[in-house]
Structures are given as C-alpha cells and as structure tokens.
Short mmCIF file of C-alpha atoms in Angstrom, two decimals:
data_model
loop_
_atom_site.label_atom_id
_atom_site.label_comp_id
_atom_site.label_asym_id
_atom_site.label_seq_id
_atom_site.Cartn_x
_atom_site.Cartn_y
_atom_site.Cartn_z
CA ARG A 3 -186.71 55.53 111.24
CA LEU A 4 -187.41 54.97 115.59
CA ALA A 5 -191.11 56.03 116.52
CA GLY A 6 -193.43 54.84 119.30
CA TRP A 7 -192.54 52.34 121.63
CA PRO A 8 -189.32 50.90 119.99
CA ILE A 9 -187.60 54.56 120.58
CA ALA A 10 -188.56 54.00 124.59
CA VAL A 11 -186.57 50.60 124.88
CA VAL A 12 -184.03 52.15 123.27
CA ILE A 13 -183.91 55.16 125.62
CA GLY A 14 -184.39 52.80 128.66
CA VAL A 15 -180.92 50.50 127.34
CA GLY A 16 -179.40 53.73 127.12
CA VAL A 17 -180.75 54.90 130.48
CA GLY A 18 -179.62 50.78 132.20
CA ASP A 19 -176.33 50.95 130.49
CA THR A 20 -175.42 54.16 132.12
CA LEU A 21 -176.91 53.52 135.26
CA GLY A 22 -175.02 50.45 135.45
CA ASN A 23 -171.80 51.90 134.68
CA LEU A 24 -172.22 54.76 136.83
CA LEU A 25 -172.91 51.92 139.96
CA PHE A 26 -170.16 49.81 139.20
CA ALA A 27 -167.57 53.03 139.41
CA ALA A 28 -169.34 53.44 142.43
CA SER A 29 -168.54 50.21 143.66
CA ALA A 30 -165.08 50.22 142.65
CA ALA A 31 -164.46 53.42 144.41
CA ARG A 32 -166.06 52.47 147.67
CA GLY A 33 -165.85 48.53 147.64
CA LEU A 34 -163.06 45.89 147.12
CA VAL A 35 -162.36 45.69 143.16
CA SER A 36 -161.65 42.14 143.20
CA LEU A 37 -165.30 41.40 144.28
CA THR A 38 -167.02 44.41 142.32
CA SER A 39 -165.10 42.82 139.09
CA VAL A 40 -166.41 39.21 139.75
CA LEU A 41 -169.61 40.58 140.10
CA ALA A 42 -169.88 42.86 137.23
CA SER A 43 -168.46 39.48 134.98
CA LEU A 44 -171.55 37.82 135.85
CA TYR A 45 -173.52 39.61 133.01
CA PRO A 46 -173.72 36.64 130.74
CA ILE A 47 -176.15 35.13 132.99
CA VAL A 48 -178.25 37.88 133.20
CA THR A 49 -178.42 37.95 129.70
CA VAL A 50 -179.15 34.25 129.30
CA VAL A 51 -182.32 34.43 132.09
CA LEU A 52 -183.33 37.63 130.00
CA ALA A 53 -183.42 35.58 127.00
CA ALA A 54 -185.32 33.28 128.00
CA VAL A 55 -187.80 35.25 130.15
CA VAL A 56 -188.57 38.10 127.86
CA LEU A 57 -187.44 36.01 124.25
CA GLY A 58 -188.81 32.59 125.26
CA GLU A 59 -185.37 31.09 124.29
CA ARG A 60 -184.57 27.45 125.68
CA VAL A 61 -181.45 27.83 128.20
CA GLY A 62 -179.32 24.66 126.93
CA ARG A 63 -177.73 22.28 129.57
CA GLY A 64 -174.21 23.68 128.71
CA GLN A 65 -175.75 27.15 130.02
CA LEU A 66 -177.60 26.10 132.63
CA ALA A 67 -174.12 24.01 133.92
CA GLY A 68 -172.07 27.16 133.43
CA ILE A 69 -174.61 29.54 135.09
CA VAL A 70 -174.56 27.09 138.23
CA LEU A 71 -171.05 26.76 138.28
CA THR A 72 -170.49 30.18 138.03
CA LEU A 73 -172.98 31.11 141.06
CA ALA A 74 -170.81 28.54 143.40
CA GLY A 75 -167.72 30.25 141.98
CA VAL A 76 -169.13 33.53 143.39
CA ALA A 77 -170.29 31.95 146.44
CA LEU A 78 -166.50 30.31 147.17
CA ILE A 79 -165.29 33.90 146.72
CA SER A 80 -167.08 35.25 149.00
CA LEU A 81 -166.26 33.01 151.50
#
C-alpha cells in the first residue's frame, strides 16, 4: 500500500502523463502533425536525461551519440 511521498509521486506521474497526452492532442489538432509527431517521439531523450539527473545513471557513448544525432535530425527537419 502506498502512503506518504510515494503516493504524491504516483499522482504527479499520472497528472504529467495526462497533461502530456492532452497537449499532444491539442498540438496535433492545431499544428503540423508531421512536426508534432517528430517532437513527441523525442521522449526517450527525456527519459535518458532524467535518469542521469534524478537517478545519477551514467549516459553511455551510444546514448549520447543517439541524442546528438536525433537533435540534429530534428534541426534539419525544421529547416
């Protein structure tokens, strides 16, 4: 059974996930779906960065290369 701060974390994750889905739906309805879907697909980068910052995990060379190449690809798409 969850109590105390773990329940607050679970509620925060639920609210954040719901808000993310709502914002994605709103941006897909109002913006370019091709750009919105590319930006939404960047969530693995956020996961890697959060793991490094929050959990202190080490970002490997392959992960770092993937982040850089992905961001470069997004920059090229937006031109």
